């Protein structure tokens, strides 16, 4: 039953029913008109035939008056009248059965003809002496009856035409009413729902998924409306969910961007300036804004300390007395992350075994940290700890560098001035003994000359040491420092020409390697300048396929003596000491022709590291 009900309420059934109604009405009206036209097709002929009876009557009467002896003609006319009256359309006409007036008048005419007129004609043919007046009355009476019969046929024909016109008018009126009803039904049940569905579809196509179609009815359009509403609702929910996901993703990306920006600011500030001079208060305030946690405390302490030396807060609040007295032992427990106690999370500033303080996060009652907040606090704590650790390591390196520099200064003084002063002390003691023994003035003058020479040499050595201690690389590298040294020596004398061949620009020297290599090159260059008595000095720093760095200082002077280990040759001892610090080899030899060549070679630290890695791999 349900499929039948659905089919009855369907749009297809409504359209089919309307088309069938209009078609059925048209067919019925056409069949009725055809049937009625078929019944009236002989009406005009009957009127004509009935009218011809009057003419025949007049002809018979005329022949009887004019030619009474022409019996044959009169009999022929009488036979024609009988034939017309009793056979043909007047007898077969359906009107005789349908209309009482026609049948009555036909009977009257037939009776009048058979009983009055026809006997009169027979009598007149037999006795021509019958009065014309009496025959004329009989014929006139027949004509009157025939006239009434013609009128009856004419009325019957008019009635048929009127009926046909009435049927056609009713069919036309019914058709118009049915068409109007069909148009109303189409407008109400098809055109309006389709228009609304089209409008809803257009709104959905433009992105408005809140549009709804009317679901009244049980036809296809109602089913389509329900389907569109269901689809629109699903699309609206999907769109809302997607928009909400986009908003959540946007908020998450915004938080991530702010977190990365904050981490970048912390890292940049810790790298740009010394961690000890960084103002962590703006960073702490920024961290509170990004995470939404307003109550943050940052306690900073030294690696060896047990209480913080600085306490920063992101919000104004009353500090406990124990924090004012720097007795924050509870806040500086050496755990990586203390559990949440009374709404507080503690993130320790730890690097290995070194502890630099704690970041305390105080939460509102009932609130918990999200994963991204927890990760950001951990990252900030790690960044701050790294910065403070870098500060501690830098301070340690400065201390070590300072101690190394003091050691270098002490060694330089010991290798130069200390020995010179020891020699002068010996000469003074010798001079005192000569004076006590009242030795010859010649011996005393010889000792005094040696004292003068020793003082001069000690003064020269002091100047060289001062120049060495004032040496600065200033980030320009060994090449620039050597060029500066050559420029200084060139200004002292125009007798020398210098040639510098520097081909190790791509070698990453450590600061210690740069200092020792520069000092060896400078010491060898100065020795050649002061003692070679030549005119040209060539300085070369190159590297070979074995990753060795080779320094050569060559002059064209008189050459180094065979036994250089005597007084005033402390520079050679200093160069040997520096070469040992770099695990290198130093050689000083006379050239075949003339002059001296100082050669020093060593393997830089980066090459040793690569060699160790390749062997371990």
XYZ file of C-alpha atoms in Angstrom:
617
model
C 0.000 0.000 0.000
C 2.823 2.401 0.801
C 4.263 2.348 -2.773
C 0.763 3.013 -4.155
C 0.286 5.981 -1.816
C 3.704 7.319 -2.733
C 2.898 6.965 -6.422
C -0.447 8.765 -5.990
C 1.298 11.713 -4.288
C 4.128 11.779 -6.810
C 4.625 14.656 -9.231
C 4.677 12.293 -12.185
C 1.235 10.959 -11.234
C -0.156 14.481 -10.869
C 1.148 15.542 -14.277
C -0.099 12.308 -15.852
C -3.540 12.701 -14.235
C -3.835 16.279 -15.475
C -2.808 15.312 -18.998
C -5.221 12.354 -18.946
C -8.108 14.540 -17.727
C -7.576 17.120 -20.442
C -7.134 14.444 -23.094
C -10.188 12.458 -21.907
C -12.381 15.543 -21.932
C -11.225 16.439 -25.431
C -11.812 12.907 -26.709
C -15.271 12.694 -25.116
C -16.272 16.061 -26.549
C -15.013 15.056 -29.986
C -16.827 11.719 -29.937
C -20.042 13.368 -28.759
C -19.819 15.987 -31.447
C -19.101 13.362 -34.100
C -22.037 11.236 -32.909
C -24.412 14.178 -32.895
C -23.136 15.397 -36.255
C -23.645 11.905 -37.659
C -27.257 11.942 -36.478
C -27.916 15.335 -38.060
C -26.209 14.735 -41.357
C -29.585 14.090 -43.184
C -31.521 16.920 -41.533
C -30.917 19.370 -44.382
C -31.775 16.687 -46.937
C -34.980 15.878 -45.082
C -35.968 19.557 -45.058
C -35.295 19.772 -48.785
C -37.186 16.549 -49.568
C -40.114 17.605 -47.371
C -40.119 20.964 -49.103
C -40.120 19.232 -52.494
C -43.459 17.614 -51.585
C -45.074 21.048 -51.854
C -43.662 21.507 -55.325
C -44.836 18.073 -56.360
C -48.282 18.832 -54.986
C -48.456 22.032 -56.984
C -47.281 20.256 -60.146
C -49.909 17.554 -59.781
C -52.609 20.159 -59.257
C -51.297 22.214 -62.174
C -51.243 19.248 -64.582
C -54.690 18.242 -63.424
C -55.962 21.727 -64.234
C -54.093 22.249 -67.447
C -53.991 18.764 -68.931
C -56.586 16.588 -67.262
C -56.330 14.123 -70.131
C -52.608 13.565 -69.606
C -53.189 10.658 -67.312
C -49.741 9.192 -67.771
C -48.038 12.334 -66.537
C -50.373 12.627 -63.598
C -49.828 8.987 -62.634
C -46.047 9.496 -62.898
C -46.248 12.534 -60.626
C -48.387 10.620 -58.177
C -45.926 7.745 -58.135
C -43.042 10.166 -57.498
C -44.982 11.725 -54.621
C -45.620 8.261 -53.113
C -41.997 7.355 -53.550
C -40.803 10.555 -51.918
C -43.276 10.330 -49.054
C -42.988 6.643 -48.253
C -39.352 5.870 -49.069
C -35.977 7.528 -48.756
C -34.860 10.010 -46.175
C -38.341 10.903 -44.921
C -39.039 7.303 -43.901
C -35.486 6.316 -42.764
C -34.903 9.524 -40.804
C -34.058 8.843 -37.162
C -36.037 11.914 -36.328
C -39.194 9.944 -36.887
C -38.255 7.961 -33.791
C -36.638 10.699 -31.785
C -39.142 13.540 -32.398
C -42.887 13.072 -31.981
C -43.832 16.171 -33.962
C -42.112 14.943 -37.130
C -43.716 11.508 -36.868
C -47.121 13.077 -36.208
C -46.936 15.506 -39.104
C -45.527 12.791 -41.363
C -48.479 10.608 -40.470
C -50.931 13.496 -41.095
C -49.389 14.188 -44.500
C -49.402 10.500 -45.376
C -53.008 10.074 -44.267
C -54.082 13.233 -46.052
C -52.360 12.070 -49.207
C -53.619 8.550 -49.100
C -57.131 9.323 -47.906
C -57.919 12.705 -49.483
C -55.613 13.781 -52.231
C -54.802 10.543 -53.913
C -58.456 9.382 -54.134
C -59.360 12.813 -55.408
C -56.778 12.495 -58.171
C -58.061 9.040 -59.101
C -61.582 10.310 -59.153
C -60.619 13.313 -61.186
C -58.876 11.137 -63.712
C -61.971 9.009 -63.954
C -64.478 11.955 -63.995
C -62.830 15.251 -64.992
C -66.024 17.120 -64.118
C -65.066 17.500 -60.426
C -65.027 21.038 -59.211
C -61.673 22.759 -59.219
C -62.594 24.579 -56.115
C -62.995 21.447 -54.031
C -59.776 19.951 -55.369
C -57.905 23.140 -54.678
C -58.991 23.053 -51.079
C -57.838 19.496 -50.752
C -54.474 20.306 -52.272
C -54.124 23.435 -50.133
C -54.831 21.360 -47.053
C -52.102 18.919 -48.093
C -49.699 21.784 -48.676
C -50.462 23.117 -45.220
C -49.734 19.724 -43.697
C -46.548 19.456 -45.714
C -45.586 22.938 -44.509
C -46.044 21.805 -40.960
C -43.864 18.744 -41.688
C -41.119 20.953 -43.170
C -41.265 23.198 -40.129
C -40.964 20.160 -37.870
C -37.893 18.926 -39.776
C -36.394 22.409 -39.657
C -36.926 22.687 -35.911
C -35.406 19.235 -35.411
C -32.321 20.295 -37.440
C -32.026 23.479 -35.437
C -32.291 21.521 -32.195
C -29.470 19.193 -33.310
C -27.262 22.162 -34.234
C -28.025 23.796 -30.897
C -27.154 20.566 -29.062
C -23.867 20.312 -30.951
C -23.094 23.928 -30.116
C -23.982 23.316 -26.476
C -21.778 20.228 -26.277
C -18.870 22.076 -27.869
C -19.378 25.049 -25.544
C -19.500 22.820 -22.485
C -16.424 20.923 -23.663
C -14.559 24.179 -24.281
C -15.589 25.612 -20.904
C -14.715 22.373 -19.114
C -11.366 22.267 -20.887
C -10.601 25.835 -19.840
C -11.577 25.101 -16.252
C -9.484 21.927 -16.255
C -6.507 23.784 -17.741
C -6.871 26.482 -15.079
C -7.031 23.817 -12.368
C -4.002 22.094 -13.903
C -2.085 25.362 -13.971
C -2.965 25.999 -10.335
C -1.875 22.506 -9.368
C 1.348 22.835 -11.388
C 2.034 26.275 -9.892
C 1.337 25.192 -6.335
C 2.766 21.688 -6.289
C 5.495 21.899 -8.951
C 6.526 25.419 -9.955
C 6.655 26.936 -6.438
C 8.550 23.987 -4.852
C 10.923 23.897 -7.814
C 11.504 27.650 -7.549
C 12.233 27.355 -3.828
C 14.487 24.372 -4.421
C 16.326 26.330 -7.119
C 16.769 29.281 -4.745
C 18.032 26.977 -1.988
C 20.417 25.254 -4.415
C 21.708 28.643 -5.554
C 22.339 29.709 -1.931
C 24.103 26.419 -1.210
C 26.173 26.913 -4.353
C 27.205 30.345 -3.016
C 28.336 28.809 0.268
C 25.264 29.529 2.432
C 24.628 26.130 3.997
C 21.984 27.504 6.384
C 19.353 27.630 3.606
C 16.450 25.223 4.091
C 13.772 24.021 1.678
C 10.144 23.294 2.603
C 9.573 19.591 3.148
C 5.744 19.612 2.931
C 4.178 16.936 0.773
C 4.929 13.356 -0.107
C 6.100 13.601 -3.706
C 9.445 13.623 -5.395
C 9.962 17.335 -4.745
C 9.385 16.854 -1.023
C 11.856 13.952 -1.077
C 14.314 16.146 -2.977
C 13.783 18.973 -0.455
C 14.461 16.615 2.460
C 17.552 15.291 0.710
C 18.843 18.822 0.003
C 18.187 19.866 3.608
C 20.003 16.794 4.861
C 22.907 17.448 2.505
C 22.970 21.152 3.461
C 22.961 20.246 7.142
C 25.820 17.807 6.647
C 27.784 20.391 4.670
C 27.091 23.037 7.313
C 28.284 20.739 10.079
C 31.345 19.782 8.037
C 32.062 23.431 7.295
C 31.638 24.368 10.953
C 33.927 21.538 12.003
C 36.513 22.548 9.398
C 36.315 26.192 10.470
C 36.715 25.156 14.098
C 39.675 22.951 13.174
C 41.188 25.828 11.200
C 40.716 28.133 14.184
C 42.320 25.577 16.498
C 45.178 25.032 14.051
C 45.575 28.804 13.686
C 45.675 29.272 17.455
C 48.136 26.399 17.715
C 50.331 27.838 14.964
C 50.128 31.271 16.589
C 51.191 29.790 19.911
C 53.972 27.844 18.205
C 55.108 30.984 16.392
C 55.093 32.987 19.615
C 56.917 30.186 21.403
C 59.571 29.963 18.671
C 59.915 33.737 18.647
C 60.365 33.751 22.414
C 62.948 30.959 22.232
C 64.739 32.865 19.468
C 64.774 36.054 21.554
C 66.120 34.195 24.564
C 68.792 32.461 22.480
C 69.756 35.676 20.686
C 70.043 37.684 23.877
C 72.075 34.986 25.543
C 74.405 34.834 22.523
C 74.647 38.578 21.867
C 75.619 39.580 25.396
C 77.098 37.924 28.403
C 74.469 35.804 30.195
C 75.335 37.509 33.442
C 74.304 40.873 32.008
C 71.048 39.666 30.421
C 67.884 41.217 31.836
C 65.601 38.204 32.196
C 62.621 40.270 33.394
C 61.282 41.173 29.877
C 61.742 37.561 28.796
C 59.849 36.349 31.858
C 57.013 38.796 31.155
C 56.919 37.671 27.522
C 56.796 34.040 28.648
C 53.815 34.840 30.881
C 51.999 36.522 27.976
C 52.641 33.654 25.550
C 51.635 30.852 27.930
C 48.800 32.719 29.635
C 50.227 31.838 33.071
C 50.592 35.150 34.866
C 52.360 34.016 38.031
C 55.949 33.003 37.195
C 59.064 33.132 39.366
C 62.638 32.808 38.106
C 65.278 32.163 40.757
C 68.893 32.323 39.509
C 71.846 31.010 41.482
C 75.461 30.144 40.922
C 76.587 26.622 40.062
C 78.136 26.166 43.520
C 75.493 28.137 45.424
C 72.633 26.864 47.543
C 70.373 29.942 47.372
C 69.428 32.271 44.506
C 71.123 35.625 44.107
C 68.318 36.991 41.897
C 64.534 36.475 42.131
C 62.389 37.682 39.200
C 58.565 37.710 39.136
C 56.084 38.198 36.317
C 53.362 39.607 38.604
C 53.326 41.746 41.678
C 52.862 39.727 44.849
C 54.094 39.475 48.366
C 57.399 37.611 48.599
C 57.696 35.202 51.553
C 60.201 36.111 54.200
C 62.306 33.075 53.414
C 62.702 34.308 49.805
C 63.594 37.797 51.021
C 66.219 36.155 53.199
C 67.293 33.977 50.218
C 66.417 30.798 52.069
C 64.667 29.198 49.108
C 65.917 25.683 49.692
C 62.469 24.237 48.941
C 62.438 25.902 45.504
C 65.918 24.797 44.469
C 65.715 21.060 44.857
C 68.086 19.331 42.473
C 65.398 17.470 40.530
C 64.849 17.880 36.806
C 61.147 18.588 37.343
C 59.541 18.743 40.739
C 55.969 17.399 40.968
C 53.062 19.817 41.126
C 52.520 20.856 44.725
C 49.744 23.284 45.699
C 49.282 24.330 42.067
C 53.008 24.930 41.423
C 55.284 23.401 38.786
C 59.060 23.727 39.229
C 61.403 23.557 36.245
C 65.011 23.216 37.343
C 67.760 25.086 35.471
C 70.117 22.128 35.169
C 72.962 21.324 32.783
C 74.392 17.959 33.696
C 75.311 18.081 37.350
C 75.351 21.881 37.445
C 72.305 23.601 38.967
C 71.617 27.271 38.213
C 68.201 27.863 39.783
C 64.546 27.099 39.151
C 61.547 28.392 37.166
C 58.416 28.213 39.351
C 55.021 28.191 37.597
C 52.083 28.966 39.895
C 48.755 27.808 38.461
C 45.251 28.941 39.293
C 43.083 26.591 41.290
C 41.764 23.729 39.173
C 43.906 24.569 36.118
C 46.565 22.342 34.571
C 49.296 22.929 32.028
C 48.797 21.881 28.436
C 51.492 19.920 26.655
C 52.708 22.906 24.617
C 52.970 25.054 27.760
C 54.895 22.343 29.555
C 57.258 21.937 26.582
C 57.776 25.706 26.318
C 58.609 26.031 30.031
C 61.076 23.147 29.721
C 62.673 24.718 26.632
C 62.976 28.153 28.288
C 64.447 26.607 31.415
C 66.934 24.689 29.264
C 67.846 27.853 27.279
C 68.415 29.895 30.437
C 70.436 27.055 31.946
C 72.517 26.815 28.761
C 73.154 30.555 28.851
C 74.203 30.496 32.483
C 76.349 27.428 31.778
C 77.995 29.253 28.881
C 78.692 32.153 31.186
C 80.283 29.792 33.694
C 82.331 28.077 30.967
C 83.446 31.424 29.517
C 84.579 32.534 32.920
C 86.468 29.288 33.318
C 88.080 29.737 29.907
C 89.041 33.303 30.826
C 90.628 32.084 34.015
C 92.517 29.366 32.154
C 93.541 31.818 29.429
C 94.691 34.292 32.047
C 96.709 31.623 33.833
C 98.167 30.431 30.531
C 99.068 33.989 29.584
C 100.730 34.528 32.931
C 102.604 31.275 32.443
C 103.704 32.440 29.001
C 104.844 35.800 30.391
C 106.728 34.074 33.211
C 108.350 31.699 30.742
C 109.291 34.544 28.411
C 110.756 36.532 31.280
C 112.600 33.466 32.531
C 113.997 32.641 29.099
C 115.126 36.178 28.372
C 115.351 38.804 31.072
C 115.868 36.358 33.929
C 118.878 34.786 32.235
C 120.217 38.174 31.198
C 119.854 39.496 34.735
C 121.471 36.349 36.126
C 124.373 36.887 33.753
C 124.651 40.539 34.819
C 124.502 39.510 38.472
C 127.390 37.143 37.865
C 129.326 39.909 36.141
C 128.666 42.295 39.064
C 129.923 39.671 41.514
C 132.989 39.160 39.319
C 133.560 42.938 39.209
C 133.344 43.140 43.027
C 135.923 40.386 43.387
C 138.241 42.045 40.916
C 137.957 45.254 42.877
C 138.606 43.456 46.148
C 141.683 41.793 44.642
C 142.720 45.128 43.176
C 143.031 43.522 39.794
C 144.327 45.282 36.766
C 142.200 48.070 35.336
C 142.138 46.249 32.023
C 140.275 43.306 33.560
C 137.902 45.630 35.343
C 137.182 47.523 32.117
C 136.558 44.207 30.334
C 133.916 43.252 32.918
C 132.381 46.716 32.710
C 132.126 46.353 28.897
C 130.448 42.988 29.310
C 128.018 44.601 31.787
C 127.240 47.309 29.243
C 126.713 44.739 26.479
C 124.549 42.620 28.762
C 122.458 45.644 29.780
C 122.003 46.571 26.103
C 121.012 43.054 25.218
C 118.636 42.892 28.173
C 117.087 46.214 27.120
C 116.634 44.957 23.544
C 115.116 41.764 24.841
C 112.755 43.797 27.030
C 111.631 45.826 24.007
C 110.997 42.649 22.037
C 109.033 41.168 24.918
C 106.922 44.323 25.188
C 106.262 44.203 21.471
C 105.294 40.543 21.757
C 102.960 41.098 24.691
C 101.289 43.994 22.892
C 100.618 41.821 19.834
C 96.922 41.654 18.864
C 95.171 39.613 16.205
C 91.940 41.658 16.445
C 90.101 38.993 14.459
C 92.104 39.777 11.288
C 94.114 36.560 11.295
C 97.772 35.677 11.045
C 98.261 37.248 7.633
C 97.234 40.704 8.764
C 99.409 40.440 11.903
C 102.441 39.416 9.800
C 101.825 42.288 7.391
C 101.693 44.630 10.365
C 105.007 43.221 11.682
C 106.621 43.572 8.230
C 105.360 47.162 8.019
C 106.898 47.975 11.400
C 110.264 46.464 10.420
C 110.162 48.157 7.038
C 109.732 51.522 8.747
C 112.895 50.913 10.766
C 115.109 50.232 7.781
C 114.867 50.644 4.030
C 117.726 48.166 3.426
C 115.456 45.130 3.617
C 112.770 43.886 1.240
C 110.117 41.478 2.477
C 108.119 38.833 0.602
C 105.053 37.185 2.198
C 103.521 34.001 0.716
C 100.418 33.122 2.717
C 98.400 30.113 1.438
C 96.530 28.776 4.482
C 93.471 31.037 4.490
C 91.158 27.979 4.555
C 92.822 26.319 7.546
C 90.743 26.741 10.767
C 93.437 27.484 13.364
C 92.622 27.543 17.062
C 93.499 30.751 18.942
C 96.393 29.004 20.655
C 97.740 27.791 17.298
C 97.466 31.271 15.804
C 99.393 32.847 18.715
C 102.236 30.315 18.670
C 102.523 30.254 14.869
C 102.556 34.055 14.712
C 105.151 34.316 17.494
C 107.465 31.806 15.813
C 107.144 33.629 12.456
C 107.683 36.987 14.128
C 110.669 35.812 16.186
C 112.350 34.268 13.143
C 111.681 37.413 11.050
C 113.090 39.722 13.734
C 116.202 37.549 14.171
C 116.823 37.706 10.424
C 116.205 41.458 10.429
C 118.585 42.203 13.310
C 121.308 39.592 12.849
C 121.432 38.296 9.244
C 122.983 41.439 7.718
C 121.159 40.603 4.507
C 118.793 42.518 2.213
C 115.861 40.176 1.571
C 113.581 38.122 3.835
C 111.017 35.640 2.476
C 108.181 34.458 4.737
C 105.976 31.567 3.608
C 103.109 29.693 5.269
C 101.731 26.774 3.227
C 100.157 23.341 3.697
C 100.864 20.007 2.060
C 98.867 16.891 1.211
C 99.473 15.499 4.716
C 97.509 18.434 6.242
C 100.739 19.803 7.687
C 101.210 23.565 7.998
C 104.745 24.610 7.063
C 106.318 27.950 8.070
C 109.559 29.044 6.390
C 111.559 32.232 7.030
C 114.511 32.596 4.647
C 117.096 35.399 4.393
C 120.162 36.069 2.227
C 122.441 37.195 5.051
C 125.661 35.886 6.518
C 124.064 32.743 7.890
C 123.612 31.473 11.413
C 126.797 30.464 13.289
C 127.504 26.812 13.872
C 126.907 27.165 17.649
C 123.951 29.509 18.098
C 123.303 28.467 21.718
C 125.154 31.311 23.259
C 124.277 34.619 24.834
C 121.701 36.842 23.100
C 120.182 33.879 21.227
C 117.177 33.467 23.549
C 114.837 33.820 20.543
C 115.839 30.393 19.259
C 115.032 28.820 22.619
C 111.662 30.592 22.667
C 110.811 29.297 19.169
C 111.719 25.746 20.205
C 109.538 26.043 23.286
C 106.563 27.240 21.201
C 107.115 24.470 18.631
C 106.926 21.897 21.422
C 103.615 23.389 22.553
C 102.222 22.695 19.067
C 103.839 19.246 18.792
C 105.726 20.490 15.742
C 109.245 20.293 14.397
C 111.584 23.295 14.191
C 114.804 23.351 12.163
C 117.336 26.153 11.624
C 120.023 25.632 8.988
C 122.432 27.560 6.808
C 121.680 27.782 3.134
C 124.073 26.333 0.580
C 124.888 29.709 -0.924
C 124.278 32.231 1.851
C 121.689 33.065 4.446
C 119.591 31.071 6.898
C 116.328 29.138 6.617
C 114.033 28.623 9.621
C 111.433 25.906 8.997
C 108.613 24.910 11.310
C 105.875 22.317 10.573
C 102.970 20.987 12.640
C 99.546 19.333 12.205
C 96.616 21.566 13.263
C 94.080 20.348 15.760
C 91.223 20.080 13.188
C 93.332 17.670 11.063
C 94.114 15.537 14.100
C 90.396 15.391 14.977
C 89.478 14.291 11.450
C 92.168 11.628 11.527
C 90.856 10.250 14.822
C 87.280 10.163 13.457
C 88.365 8.370 10.288
C 90.248 5.746 12.296
C 87.316 5.177 14.666
C 84.919 4.853 11.693
